[in-house]
Each structure stands twice: as structure tokens, then as C-alpha cells.
Amino acid sequence: MEKFYSSSMLPIHEIQPRLAKAIKHAKRILLSAPTGSGKSTQIPQMLLDMGALGTQGRVVVLQPRRLATRMLAERVAQERGGNLGDEVGYQIRFESHIGADTRIQFETEGILLRRMLSEPTLPGVAAIVFDEFHERHVYGDVTLAQALELQRTSRPDLLVVVMSATLDTRLLEPYLAPCELIRSEGRMHPVEVAYLSRPLHGDPEPPWEAAAAAYENAVRNGRAEGDTLIFMPGAYEIQRTIEALRHTPAAKGALLLPLHGELPPQEQDAAVSPQTGRKIVVATNVAETSLTIEGIRLVIDSGLARVARFDPWRGINTLLVEHISKASADQRAGRAGRTAPGYALRLWTEAEQAGRAEQDVPEIKRVDPAEILLTLKALGIEDVEAFPWLEPPEPKAMERALGLLHDLGALDAAGRPSPLGLRMLCFPLHPRYSRMLLAAAERGAVRPIALIAAIAQGRPLFVRNAGKQTVEQRRDILGDTGGSDLFLLMRAWHYARNNRFDVGRCRRLGIHAAAARQVGPLWERFLRIAESQRLPVETAAPEDEDIAKCILAGFSDQVARRLDKGTLRCELVHGRRGELARDSIADEADLLVANEIHEIGRGDGELQVLLTQATAIQEAWLRDLYPDDFADQTSVQWDSAARRVTARRETTFRGLVLTAKPLESPPAEEAARLLAKAVLHGECTLKEWGHAVEQWMARVNLLAEAWPEWALPTYDEAARELLLQQICHGSASYKDIKTKPVLHTVKSLLSPAQQALVDQHAPERVELANERKVNIHYAQAAQPFISARIQELFGVDRLPTLAAGRIPLTLHILAPSHRPVQITRDLPGFWRDHYPRIKQELQRKYPKHEWR
């Protein structure tokens, strides 16, 4: 393979003296260098050549992508005049070119972290270089945290270098501290950036047509000197772009080359190698960083990329086509300015650019962390929440992921990895599908399960709202599918493949031909993964039951039971509810497992939970696969309509009720508790719980506050509920408690001696100085008071007190008509200051009454 350009011309060499000086007194280096400066190929060589690796140590260079890993290793091996596997090598999943003499080792990010499972101290590794760290892949974040922990403990000699063109040094500097920051300005040429005048509008203007038109316009305006790089989100869009360019006169005679991670190595090499004549490379974001393609002067950017993101509907990580960030757009544009001034045309408007995110969201914030949490657990990290994350997953995402790992059997009851969980780590798949493939190996169903996994990764296979006639025709042609929507999807894909993904034939059955076309390569990849892990790939078709059991193994946390035959309403494990999709094949099943759970917002602000891609299952399967997740329990409920407590004996699976048998009598304690709640909430009224009861409780509470040293119990909400439970004990309905005696039970909270204290110091009645007796009115959180007509107060010149003088009484003075005329605690002051005026007013109204 020819050199792209001479390494001696690379801008990164200007930082070599600073790097040599830094590593003499620091073991953490933060290096920022522009795109195309040569850092990916030259920094590892510098570390080796300046002796930073010792005599035998290796530098491991971590890359976010497999394609860049291989091509960078080939390039460095060529520059050093050797073969891959000698001084320079690489390792990606299921492929290794590393020998005993390898000193520079390129790897994808997850490889090193998995190696730590068997070699915790990384013997022989002298330095780790995290390249293109700005992409913030999950395995890069976690491997960096582990490398720093290794430095702090058993490997203080380990050198860690973190580098990228667009590093967030504000986040990384304090995280790596103490560290040395080195910046390289590079020697980039200017790149002119242009935008569309109006936005593209979906299907009428697909990005590949827009890219072909943009290239034709660039040629017409003299902007297409040198080679061209066009960015598209995936292999399908790349192929459509190449087809569109072939029909463009401006691209006539140009060499059209795809570049993406699924291509054979020789085709990838052809895209990045110098060619005679014009070259147009159509690539995914693998060409955004690490790889420099010499001669690129024009970049046409669709502004799209396939981004890994957790899909809560499917419960897995999927690749979704999304708009790239401003930082990614700048990275792509910079590809045009490596060797000469360039031109970048963005297939979106300036207004749309202003609305784009500044940076890409770190992967840890947008994917399901289940796989990485299982890896950390396997590394011996028990408390994953306390792990030194650069940025931690969202708490809800972590909680959900740990729950899933328990449900899959990957973690034991203590939260440690089970043997099954450690086996699942061997697969580069979401844990759901790792679990399904392991189950498939036992049941001879690897092929269909790999196909289901492939179908799940991409866009939906079926057109939404295809219409009743299309759905019926689909079922007629594809036949009976054994109570599983996934079986129907598999048959639909086989139908599309057998008809060569013909758009017309697919449309008649409501199948997305483009989505179906993308399934085949993924299926083959998953089968290769299965074979590499020595799973037996069957030759005979398995039974439908075996396939369904494998589906259950991966989605046991989404088991549901129909509530009744008349509706599609379902209860799910872990206390959730939902509704089965109307067009589901599993609409006759009592028990089912749903591969997708959609939460759809309604106009009233509520959420509709819709279960799709369902498969009928049997209770016997659950008992066979998850015997420890069953429980027999007594369920007690309050029937508000009948105003009584009911009970039933239930068999549950992870909280989901599978069978229930009514009981004649509910447990006494539970029945009393629920009846008491009903009384407290006002659903039931006790006839004997009247004024006398409330007065007694107010008297006790008042005295307890006035004399805390007497340690009287008080009637708070908890005490009220406890007393009500005592009153209700032995009963199961409102009818049983409606007329039950109350006061004796309420008073029983106090001992006889304490009750005597209350009667003495907070009595029901009090005697005035004129020997009249009047009732005392008590209330919660209010002062006690008495009331009397003026004539009843003649001869009274002072008010009595309660609680041995600690609680004064308030007096409500009434007219002969019993209407209040004065409220006071100062009776002498009343007679002296107010009575003369009041007497004068009232004597005219009530002349027959006595007035003194």
C-alpha cells in the first residue's frame, strides 16, 4: 500500500519536544491537535522512538471504529517498513494481527477493557493512547476511568495520553489532574463553507439526490478541483448516492468509491488510497476522524449519521439516523482543507445550522448502559454508582439496566455476575440478544434468533397504518404465524428477499423494501458472531415453541397477561399496565411477551402504553425457565363499591398475577388496616365516633402539651389509625363496624392513672365562683373556652384555670339571646370597663332580665 503522504511533513511533529519534556515528569497527557495533523499515526511512533515505552513495553492505541483501527495500523506498519503483526499490529473483535514483538498495538475501545477481566494490571502495556476521545464512546469513557484507577494503585508507571481535535478540556483537565496539556496548532488550509438556500423535505428530496445535484453544481461553478468526499449516514444511503452520481454528467469518468465499516478490507483500502484521475468517495462518519484521504478538496455533507441510542420501545440500543452536531460538521468540513484550500457544501440551511447542538451527546447519556454495567461488575466493581465516571449514566437508566440484568439472569441476587452473565459478555450485542443467542444454542434456534435480532436493529419492517386490506392480504400470503408477530416479521423478510426486495411487491404487503434490504447483512454478521463463539448453527428448522422460548429469554421483563378476553388490556411484570396492539397476531393469547413497549402521549396528558411485536407464551415455560421468580401470596383489597375487604390467593411471576382464587375470610390484620384507612379517608363513618370522642382526644393532647413531664401519650394521625385498627379488628365490612363502641377503645391508649389526671386537670365541666357548672369546649390546636350568659356570671369575679394553672380559660360572654357580646380572659376588666356600656344597650332590649 502506498503512503498517503510523507510523515515528515505532518504538522504534529512540531510538538515532539514538548511531548518528550512532558513525559519525563507526568504520566497523564492531554493533547489537542487539529484534524489531519497526523496525531493518530505519529504520536504512538514518537512514544516508541523516544523511549517512553521502555525496552519491551507496548503502546495500545484505542480507536472508536474498527475501520480506522485496521487502516491506521497498516499505515504505521508501512511507515516503519514492517509487516502487520510484527512491530505494529491491530486487534478488533474476532480479528487479531498481533505478535510477540508488537510494540504499537491499535485496538477498538472495548478490547482493552475486556482484557482487564483476565489481566487486571495489563502486564506489558507501558502506555495507553485514547485517540479521537471527543467521540465519547461508552467503552472509551470507562476504559479511561479504569486506566486512571490502575495508575493510582498498582501501575503508577502507566502512561495515559488522551487526544483529539476537539477535546473538551474544561471537562477533562480536572478529571485527569494532575496532567500536562499540549496543544498543536497544525497547518490547516482555509475551507469555505456553503449552505443550501432552502431545506430538504424528506422523501421528495432524499439526501442522495441532493448530494448528486450539489456535486453537479460544484463542478459547474469550478468548486470540484481535486477529489470529493460525500458524507452519508449508512451503507444504503451510500449505495443510492453512488447510483445517483452515475446518472450525473458531471461525475462521468470519476471513480466512485464507497467507504463504510462493513466493506471488505480491499474495498476500504481502495477508497482511501491515491488513485489516478478524479475520485469521489461516499462515506459514513468513519471518514470524519482518524483517517485522512489525500487530495480531498470538496466535501458534501448530508448532515446525517447513524447514532447509537437507547430505544425505550424496543428495550435495546438501536442505530437511528439523526442530525449531526456543529462540532461534527466542522470535523467533516476540515477534511477538505488538509493539503490545499477547500470547499464544503452542507445540505442544510444556515437557519438549520443555528438550531443544531454544539457537541454530540456522550454515548453514556444516550444508550442503555446494561452491557457496560455488566462488564464493570465482571471487573469486580460492586458499586457501579460510585464508579469514577467522567459523566455517569442517568440514574433512571442505571436503575433500569441493573433491573434488566437481574431479569436476564446475568446478575445473581447479590448483584454479582453469574456464570451466564460472564458468558453473555463474549457477544458484542445488547445483553437481551446475547441471552437469546445462548438460549438459541440450547434449543437449535440460532438462525431465526439471529434474524430476529437483525430485524430489530433497523427501521420498522412494516409500513405504519397500512390499511385493513393490506394487513389481511399480508396474513393470507404469509400464512399462520403461530401466535407471534415476530414470526410474521421473519416471514415478511423472507418474502421480500425471495422477491429481490422489489418495491412494488413489498408495498402490496405493507413491507418497507429499503428496511428489509438492510436486514440481510446484519443477519450474516450475527451468524458469524454466533459461529465465532462456537454456537451450533442448526441446519434443520426449529420448532416454533423453541423460538418463542428464546424470545422469552431475552424479554422476560416484558411478560404480560391479558386482563380479560373482551379487551386488549394487559398487566405486565413489575407492576405495569398496557394494551396489546389491535393488529397483533397474539391477540388470542392469555400470556404473552412483548418485544416493544410504546409510550404514546394523549391529548389529555395521559400516556397510552402499547404492546407490540408480541409472542404468545405459556405459564409452564415461565416455571421451567424462571422457577425462582414465582411466588404464592395472599392479596387483600378494599372494595369501595361493596364497602368491604376482599382477599384472594395469588400465584405471581415477578409481581404479575397469573392465577387467583378468592378466600372466604381475609386476614384479620390486613382487613383491619384497610377498614381503618377507609374510615380515615371518609369512605365509612362510625356512628359512635362523635363529639365526646373528639373532646376526649383534644383534652389529652392539650394536657400533654402543657405538662410534658407527665409523658402522656397523644392522639396524632398514627395513633388514630392504630385505634381504628383496634376497633375494626375481627371485621371485614363497613356493616360490621358501623355501630361499634368507640370511646372505651380510644381511652385505652392511657392507663387508668393517666385518665384520672386528665379528668382532674382537663375536666369536661368547670365550677364557677357562683357555684354554677359550665361545659368546657376543647378543640385540636386551639385554646379551650367556656360560654355563659351575663346573668349566669353575676357573682363571678375571676376565671378558673386548667392543668394546675398552666392553661387559662377563655370566656365567651353571651347576651340573653345566647349571642356573643364579648370574648375575654380578663373578667375583672370586663366588669369594670365594658359591662356598663353593654348593660345600657342590652337592658333596653331585654328589660325583663335581671341586671345588676
mmCIF file of C-alpha atoms in Angstrom, residues 24-331:
data_model
loop_
_atom_site.group_PDB
_atom_site.id
_atom_site.type_symbol
_atom_site.label_atom_id
_atom_site.label_comp_id
_atom_site.label_asym_id
_atom_site.label_seq_id
_atom_site.Cartn_x
_atom_site.Cartn_y
_atom_site.Cartn_z
ATOM 1 C CA LYS A 24 9.644 12.938 31.875
ATOM 2 C CA HIS A 25 7.624 14.262 34.814
ATOM 3 C CA ALA A 26 3.982 13.437 34.021
ATOM 4 C CA LYS A 27 2.056 10.236 33.388
ATOM 5 C CA ARG A 28 -1.087 11.899 32.076
ATOM 6 C CA ILE A 29 -1.012 13.893 28.840
ATOM 7 C CA LEU A 30 -3.918 15.813 27.319
ATOM 8 C CA LEU A 31 -3.146 16.517 23.664
ATOM 9 C CA SER A 32 -5.247 18.672 21.344
ATOM 10 C CA ALA A 33 -4.320 18.717 17.645
ATOM 11 C CA PRO A 34 -6.350 19.596 14.531
ATOM 12 C CA THR A 35 -7.870 17.097 12.141
ATOM 13 C CA GLY A 36 -5.298 15.847 9.645
ATOM 14 C CA SER A 37 -2.284 16.873 11.736
ATOM 15 C CA GLY A 38 -1.025 13.266 11.932
ATOM 16 C CA LYS A 39 -1.516 12.639 15.648
ATOM 17 C CA SER A 40 -3.136 9.207 15.167
ATOM 18 C CA THR A 41 -0.134 7.765 13.324
ATOM 19 C CA GLN A 42 2.772 9.793 14.703
ATOM 20 C CA ILE A 43 2.189 10.062 18.468
ATOM 21 C CA PRO A 44 2.485 6.274 19.025
ATOM 22 C CA GLN A 45 5.714 6.249 16.997
ATOM 23 C CA MET A 46 7.092 9.207 18.945
ATOM 24 C CA LEU A 47 6.415 7.395 22.244
ATOM 25 C CA LEU A 48 8.245 4.312 20.982
ATOM 26 C CA ASP A 49 11.169 6.187 19.432
ATOM 27 C CA MET A 50 11.797 8.485 22.410
ATOM 28 C CA GLY A 51 11.971 5.524 24.795
ATOM 29 C CA ALA A 52 8.755 6.206 26.676
ATOM 30 C CA LEU A 53 7.804 2.521 26.462
ATOM 31 C CA GLY A 54 10.969 1.117 27.965
ATOM 32 C CA THR A 55 12.728 -1.778 26.288
ATOM 33 C CA GLN A 56 9.813 -4.201 25.968
ATOM 34 C CA GLY A 57 6.609 -2.226 26.680
ATOM 35 C CA ARG A 58 3.773 -1.714 24.255
ATOM 36 C CA VAL A 59 1.655 1.321 23.466
ATOM 37 C CA VAL A 60 -2.025 0.478 22.996
ATOM 38 C CA VAL A 61 -3.824 2.990 20.767
ATOM 39 C CA LEU A 62 -7.578 2.919 21.297
ATOM 40 C CA GLN A 63 -9.804 3.819 18.342
ATOM 41 C CA PRO A 64 -13.590 4.308 18.258
ATOM 42 C CA ARG A 65 -14.007 2.405 14.967
ATOM 43 C CA ARG A 66 -12.814 -0.903 13.501
ATOM 44 C CA LEU A 67 -12.044 0.501 10.048
ATOM 45 C CA ALA A 68 -9.756 3.228 11.411
ATOM 46 C CA THR A 69 -8.093 0.699 13.733
ATOM 47 C CA ARG A 70 -7.045 -1.546 10.872
ATOM 48 C CA MET A 71 -6.086 1.187 8.424
ATOM 49 C CA LEU A 72 -4.024 3.176 10.915
ATOM 50 C CA ALA A 73 -2.121 0.027 11.890
ATOM 51 C CA GLU A 74 -1.410 -0.738 8.238
ATOM 52 C CA ARG A 75 -0.239 2.817 7.651
ATOM 53 C CA VAL A 76 2.126 2.890 10.647
ATOM 54 C CA ALA A 77 3.485 -0.567 9.802
ATOM 55 C CA GLN A 78 4.209 0.670 6.268
ATOM 56 C CA GLU A 79 5.895 3.846 7.517
ATOM 57 C CA ARG A 80 8.159 1.764 9.752
ATOM 58 C CA GLY A 81 8.936 -0.664 6.959
ATOM 59 C CA GLY A 82 7.435 -3.762 8.560
ATOM 60 C CA ASN A 83 4.503 -6.124 8.259
ATOM 61 C CA LEU A 84 1.332 -6.178 10.305
ATOM 62 C CA GLY A 85 1.775 -8.385 13.324
ATOM 63 C CA ASP A 86 5.453 -7.588 13.725
ATOM 64 C CA GLU A 87 6.385 -4.279 15.350
ATOM 65 C CA VAL A 88 2.934 -2.824 14.574
ATOM 66 C CA GLY A 89 -0.335 -4.702 14.832
ATOM 67 C CA TYR A 90 -4.036 -4.337 15.485
ATOM 68 C CA GLN A 91 -6.893 -6.145 17.174
ATOM 69 C CA ILE A 92 -10.625 -5.785 16.693
ATOM 70 C CA ARG A 93 -13.425 -8.105 17.741
ATOM 71 C CA PHE A 94 -12.791 -11.551 16.219
ATOM 72 C CA GLU A 95 -9.703 -10.395 14.284
ATOM 73 C CA SER A 96 -6.118 -10.065 15.533
ATOM 74 C CA HIS A 97 -2.796 -9.276 13.866
ATOM 75 C CA ILE A 98 -0.504 -9.071 16.900
ATOM 76 C CA GLY A 99 2.736 -10.896 17.537
ATOM 77 C CA ALA A 100 5.231 -11.349 20.332
ATOM 78 C CA ASP A 101 7.323 -8.439 19.013
ATOM 79 C CA THR A 102 4.442 -5.972 18.618
ATOM 80 C CA ARG A 103 5.219 -2.620 20.265
ATOM 81 C CA ILE A 104 2.478 -0.420 18.730
ATOM 82 C CA GLN A 105 -0.940 -2.025 19.033
ATOM 83 C CA PHE A 106 -4.106 -0.427 17.634
ATOM 84 C CA GLU A 107 -7.374 -1.645 19.174
ATOM 85 C CA THR A 108 -11.033 -0.750 19.309
ATOM 86 C CA GLU A 109 -12.023 0.692 22.668
ATOM 87 C CA GLY A 110 -13.790 -2.330 24.162
ATOM 88 C CA ILE A 111 -10.916 -4.757 23.567
ATOM 89 C CA LEU A 112 -8.641 -3.356 26.271
ATOM 90 C CA LEU A 113 -11.411 -3.181 28.881
ATOM 91 C CA ARG A 114 -12.321 -6.803 28.255
ATOM 92 C CA ARG A 115 -8.639 -7.763 28.531
ATOM 93 C CA MET A 116 -8.682 -6.313 32.045
ATOM 94 C CA LEU A 117 -11.068 -9.127 33.005
ATOM 95 C CA SER A 118 -8.231 -11.643 32.671
ATOM 96 C CA GLU A 119 -5.208 -9.313 33.046
ATOM 97 C CA PRO A 120 -6.224 -6.626 35.591
ATOM 98 C CA THR A 121 -2.779 -4.962 35.720
ATOM 99 C CA LEU A 122 -2.195 -5.014 31.933
ATOM 100 C CA PRO A 123 1.278 -6.559 32.034
ATOM 101 C CA GLY A 124 3.447 -5.468 29.120
ATOM 102 C CA VAL A 125 1.381 -2.320 28.404
ATOM 103 C CA ALA A 126 3.525 0.773 29.019
ATOM 104 C CA ALA A 127 1.198 3.415 27.552
ATOM 105 C CA ILE A 128 -2.435 3.794 26.512
ATOM 106 C CA VAL A 129 -3.393 6.387 23.901
ATOM 107 C CA PHE A 130 -7.058 7.353 23.700
ATOM 108 C CA ASP A 131 -7.453 8.683 20.156
ATOM 109 C CA GLU A 132 -10.426 10.755 18.942
ATOM 110 C CA PHE A 133 -11.675 10.860 22.519
ATOM 111 C CA HIS A 134 -14.148 13.632 21.658
ATOM 112 C CA GLU A 135 -16.458 10.953 20.243
ATOM 113 C CA ARG A 136 -17.072 9.878 23.852
ATOM 114 C CA HIS A 137 -17.975 6.254 23.273
ATOM 115 C CA VAL A 138 -19.014 4.363 26.391
ATOM 116 C CA TYR A 139 -16.083 1.952 26.310
ATOM 117 C CA GLY A 140 -13.648 4.845 25.875
ATOM 118 C CA ASP A 141 -15.030 6.628 28.948
ATOM 119 C CA VAL A 142 -14.946 3.513 31.114
ATOM 120 C CA THR A 143 -11.536 2.320 29.930
ATOM 121 C CA LEU A 144 -10.096 5.749 30.739
ATOM 122 C CA ALA A 145 -11.545 5.573 34.264
ATOM 123 C CA GLN A 146 -10.072 2.096 34.744
ATOM 124 C CA ALA A 147 -6.682 3.186 33.400
ATOM 125 C CA LEU A 148 -6.572 6.096 35.852
ATOM 126 C CA GLU A 149 -7.513 3.775 38.712
ATOM 127 C CA LEU A 150 -4.758 1.398 37.622
ATOM 128 C CA GLN A 151 -2.292 4.313 37.738
ATOM 129 C CA ARG A 152 -3.420 5.229 41.251
ATOM 130 C CA THR A 153 -2.972 1.682 42.539
ATOM 131 C CA SER A 154 -0.720 -0.975 41.040
ATOM 132 C CA ARG A 155 0.600 0.738 37.867
ATOM 133 C CA PRO A 156 1.951 4.226 38.679
ATOM 134 C CA ASP A 157 4.335 3.742 35.740
ATOM 135 C CA LEU A 158 1.487 3.552 33.184
ATOM 136 C CA LEU A 159 1.422 6.469 30.721
ATOM 137 C CA VAL A 160 -2.026 7.733 29.653
ATOM 138 C CA VAL A 161 -2.431 10.044 26.639
ATOM 139 C CA VAL A 162 -5.856 11.441 25.720
ATOM 140 C CA MET A 163 -6.066 13.238 22.383
ATOM 141 C CA SER A 164 -8.468 14.611 19.781
ATOM 142 C CA ALA A 165 -9.026 17.573 17.505
ATOM 143 C CA THR A 166 -11.949 18.899 19.561
ATOM 144 C CA LEU A 167 -11.310 17.990 23.189
ATOM 145 C CA ASP A 168 -13.484 19.408 25.941
ATOM 146 C CA THR A 169 -10.525 20.385 28.115
ATOM 147 C CA ARG A 170 -12.800 22.048 30.706
ATOM 148 C CA LEU A 171 -14.238 18.627 31.487
ATOM 149 C CA LEU A 172 -11.092 16.554 31.022
ATOM 150 C CA GLU A 173 -8.395 18.657 32.745
ATOM 151 C CA PRO A 174 -9.877 18.374 36.247
ATOM 152 C CA TYR A 175 -10.753 14.721 35.626
ATOM 153 C CA LEU A 176 -7.165 13.853 34.614
ATOM 154 C CA ALA A 177 -5.472 16.148 37.103
ATOM 155 C CA PRO A 178 -2.568 16.260 37.534
ATOM 156 C CA CYS A 179 -1.891 16.243 33.795
ATOM 157 C CA GLU A 180 0.074 18.082 31.111
ATOM 158 C CA LEU A 181 -1.906 19.914 28.401
ATOM 159 C CA ILE A 182 -0.230 20.136 24.979
ATOM 160 C CA ARG A 183 -1.809 21.963 22.056
ATOM 161 C CA SER A 184 -0.748 21.731 18.415
ATOM 162 C CA GLU A 185 -1.975 24.477 16.111
ATOM 163 C CA GLY A 186 -1.327 22.437 12.960
ATOM 164 C CA ARG A 187 -1.174 23.844 9.445
ATOM 165 C CA MET A 188 -4.726 23.632 8.076
ATOM 166 C CA HIS A 189 -5.782 25.356 4.864
ATOM 167 C CA PRO A 190 -8.907 27.511 4.820
ATOM 168 C CA VAL A 191 -12.194 25.843 3.930
ATOM 169 C CA GLU A 192 -15.126 27.850 2.565
ATOM 170 C CA VAL A 193 -18.460 26.586 3.910
ATOM 171 C CA ALA A 194 -21.718 26.992 1.989
ATOM 172 C CA TYR A 195 -25.315 26.075 2.824
ATOM 173 C CA LEU A 196 -28.496 25.335 0.885
ATOM 174 C CA SER A 197 -30.877 28.206 0.328
ATOM 175 C CA ARG A 198 -33.872 26.114 1.378
ATOM 176 C CA PRO A 199 -34.210 22.952 3.479
ATOM 177 C CA LEU A 200 -34.617 19.461 2.055
ATOM 178 C CA HIS A 201 -38.017 17.874 2.534
ATOM 179 C CA GLY A 202 -37.738 14.140 3.189
ATOM 180 C CA ASP A 203 -38.768 11.603 0.558
ATOM 181 C CA PRO A 204 -39.341 14.037 -2.326
ATOM 182 C CA GLU A 205 -35.743 15.195 -1.901
ATOM 183 C CA PRO A 206 -33.718 12.304 -0.465
ATOM 184 C CA PRO A 207 -30.163 13.214 0.607
ATOM 185 C CA TRP A 208 -28.540 11.142 -2.152
ATOM 186 C CA GLU A 209 -30.373 13.096 -4.860
ATOM 187 C CA ALA A 210 -29.443 16.360 -3.156
ATOM 188 C CA ALA A 211 -25.785 15.272 -2.943
ATOM 189 C CA ALA A 212 -25.660 14.394 -6.657
ATOM 190 C CA ALA A 213 -27.222 17.746 -7.537
ATOM 191 C CA ALA A 214 -24.761 19.544 -5.257
ATOM 192 C CA TYR A 215 -21.811 17.821 -6.921
ATOM 193 C CA GLU A 216 -23.093 18.762 -10.364
ATOM 194 C CA ASN A 217 -23.473 22.381 -9.258
ATOM 195 C CA ALA A 218 -19.959 22.393 -7.718
ATOM 196 C CA VAL A 219 -18.449 21.171 -10.996
ATOM 197 C CA ARG A 220 -20.366 23.806 -12.920
ATOM 198 C CA ASN A 221 -19.026 26.554 -10.623
ATOM 199 C CA GLY A 222 -15.435 25.325 -10.631
ATOM 200 C CA ARG A 223 -15.577 24.111 -7.000
ATOM 201 C CA ALA A 224 -14.741 20.440 -7.688
ATOM 202 C CA GLU A 225 -10.971 20.591 -8.127
ATOM 203 C CA GLY A 226 -9.242 17.503 -6.772
ATOM 204 C CA ASP A 227 -11.168 14.672 -5.133
ATOM 205 C CA THR A 228 -14.544 14.762 -3.409
ATOM 206 C CA LEU A 229 -15.763 13.288 -0.122
ATOM 207 C CA ILE A 230 -19.518 12.902 0.440
ATOM 208 C CA PHE A 231 -20.869 12.024 3.888
ATOM 209 C CA MET A 232 -23.977 9.798 4.186
ATOM 210 C CA PRO A 233 -25.415 8.097 7.286
ATOM 211 C CA GLY A 234 -25.226 4.446 6.202
ATOM 212 C CA ALA A 235 -24.418 1.803 3.603
ATOM 213 C CA TYR A 236 -27.855 2.001 1.978
ATOM 214 C CA GLU A 237 -27.663 5.783 1.525
ATOM 215 C CA ILE A 238 -24.094 5.432 0.213
ATOM 216 C CA GLN A 239 -25.209 2.998 -2.476
ATOM 217 C CA ARG A 240 -28.117 5.238 -3.504
ATOM 218 C CA THR A 241 -25.739 8.214 -3.688
ATOM 219 C CA ILE A 242 -23.359 6.326 -5.974
ATOM 220 C CA GLU A 243 -26.290 5.316 -8.193
ATOM 221 C CA ALA A 244 -27.455 8.947 -8.354
ATOM 222 C CA LEU A 245 -23.935 10.132 -9.259
ATOM 223 C CA ARG A 246 -23.701 7.604 -12.090
ATOM 224 C CA HIS A 247 -26.638 9.367 -13.737
ATOM 225 C CA THR A 248 -24.986 12.774 -13.324
ATOM 226 C CA PRO A 249 -22.998 14.006 -16.342
ATOM 227 C CA ALA A 250 -20.624 15.913 -14.054
ATOM 228 C CA ALA A 251 -19.450 12.660 -12.418
ATOM 229 C CA LYS A 252 -18.742 10.944 -15.717
ATOM 230 C CA GLY A 253 -15.223 9.487 -15.706
ATOM 231 C CA ALA A 254 -14.820 9.821 -11.933
ATOM 232 C CA LEU A 255 -14.035 6.805 -9.793
ATOM 233 C CA LEU A 256 -16.976 6.276 -7.408
ATOM 234 C CA LEU A 257 -15.956 4.510 -4.199
ATOM 235 C CA PRO A 258 -17.962 3.623 -1.076
ATOM 236 C CA LEU A 259 -16.398 3.685 2.393
ATOM 237 C CA HIS A 260 -18.036 2.169 5.463
ATOM 238 C CA GLY A 261 -17.256 -0.360 8.154
ATOM 239 C CA GLU A 262 -18.994 -3.361 6.578
ATOM 240 C CA LEU A 263 -16.983 -3.331 3.326
ATOM 241 C CA PRO A 264 -14.252 -5.912 2.672
ATOM 242 C CA PRO A 265 -10.767 -4.558 3.554
ATOM 243 C CA GLN A 266 -9.639 -4.294 -0.075
ATOM 244 C CA GLU A 267 -12.608 -2.038 -0.924
ATOM 245 C CA GLN A 268 -11.925 0.132 2.135
ATOM 246 C CA ASP A 269 -8.273 0.445 1.112
ATOM 247 C CA ALA A 270 -9.266 1.465 -2.425
ATOM 248 C CA ALA A 271 -11.343 4.364 -1.093
ATOM 249 C CA VAL A 272 -8.507 5.933 0.911
ATOM 250 C CA SER A 273 -5.564 5.162 -1.402
ATOM 251 C CA PRO A 274 -4.372 7.665 -4.041
ATOM 252 C CA GLN A 275 -5.924 6.975 -7.450
ATOM 253 C CA THR A 276 -5.231 8.258 -10.937
ATOM 254 C CA GLY A 277 -7.922 10.637 -12.138
ATOM 255 C CA ARG A 278 -10.829 12.085 -10.182
ATOM 256 C CA LYS A 279 -12.161 10.210 -7.179
ATOM 257 C CA ILE A 280 -15.452 10.600 -5.355
ATOM 258 C CA VAL A 281 -15.588 8.815 -2.004
ATOM 259 C CA VAL A 282 -19.017 8.375 -0.404
ATOM 260 C CA ALA A 283 -18.526 7.527 3.270
ATOM 261 C CA THR A 284 -20.191 7.258 6.646
ATOM 262 C CA ASN A 285 -18.732 9.139 9.603
ATOM 263 C CA VAL A 286 -15.796 6.678 9.623
ATOM 264 C CA ALA A 287 -14.107 9.288 7.414
ATOM 265 C CA GLU A 288 -14.890 12.087 9.862
ATOM 266 C CA THR A 289 -11.870 11.454 12.090
ATOM 267 C CA SER A 290 -8.653 9.383 12.250
ATOM 268 C CA LEU A 291 -8.478 8.640 8.516
ATOM 269 C CA THR A 292 -7.103 11.311 6.181
ATOM 270 C CA ILE A 293 -7.832 10.837 2.491
ATOM 271 C CA GLU A 294 -5.240 12.741 0.497
ATOM 272 C CA GLY A 295 -6.407 15.043 -2.269
ATOM 273 C CA ILE A 296 -9.891 15.865 -0.916
ATOM 274 C CA ARG A 297 -10.765 19.442 -1.901
ATOM 275 C CA LEU A 298 -14.574 19.230 -1.880
ATOM 276 C CA VAL A 299 -16.778 17.918 0.951
ATOM 277 C CA ILE A 300 -20.528 17.461 0.506
ATOM 278 C CA ASP A 301 -22.170 16.775 3.843
ATOM 279 C CA SER A 302 -25.674 15.324 4.257
ATOM 280 C CA GLY A 303 -25.521 16.356 7.915
ATOM 281 C CA LEU A 304 -26.767 12.912 8.933
ATOM 282 C CA ALA A 305 -25.252 9.998 10.839
ATOM 283 C CA ARG A 306 -26.404 6.732 12.330
ATOM 284 C CA VAL A 307 -26.229 7.239 16.076
ATOM 285 C CA ALA A 308 -26.446 4.551 18.749
ATOM 286 C CA ARG A 309 -29.310 5.410 21.052
ATOM 287 C CA PHE A 310 -31.450 3.507 23.529
ATOM 288 C CA ASP A 311 -34.885 2.822 22.110
ATOM 289 C CA PRO A 312 -37.269 2.560 25.090
ATOM 290 C CA TRP A 313 -39.909 0.988 22.851
ATOM 291 C CA ARG A 314 -37.703 -1.965 21.979
ATOM 292 C CA GLY A 315 -35.718 -2.013 25.207
ATOM 293 C CA ILE A 316 -32.429 -2.136 23.260
ATOM 294 C CA ASN A 317 -29.838 0.138 21.688
ATOM 295 C CA THR A 318 -30.542 0.861 18.034
ATOM 296 C CA LEU A 319 -28.884 2.916 15.314
ATOM 297 C CA LEU A 320 -31.053 5.896 14.450
ATOM 298 C CA VAL A 321 -30.425 8.392 11.659
ATOM 299 C CA GLU A 322 -30.020 11.814 13.284
ATOM 300 C CA HIS A 323 -28.668 15.285 12.544
ATOM 301 C CA ILE A 324 -25.004 15.696 13.432
ATOM 302 C CA SER A 325 -23.747 18.413 15.792
ATOM 303 C CA LYS A 326 -21.925 21.580 14.819
ATOM 304 C CA ALA A 327 -18.650 20.061 16.049
ATOM 305 C CA SER A 328 -19.082 17.016 13.787
ATOM 306 C CA ALA A 329 -19.931 19.253 10.841
ATOM 307 C CA ASP A 330 -16.704 21.186 11.437
ATOM 308 C CA GLN A 331 -14.729 17.919 11.590
#
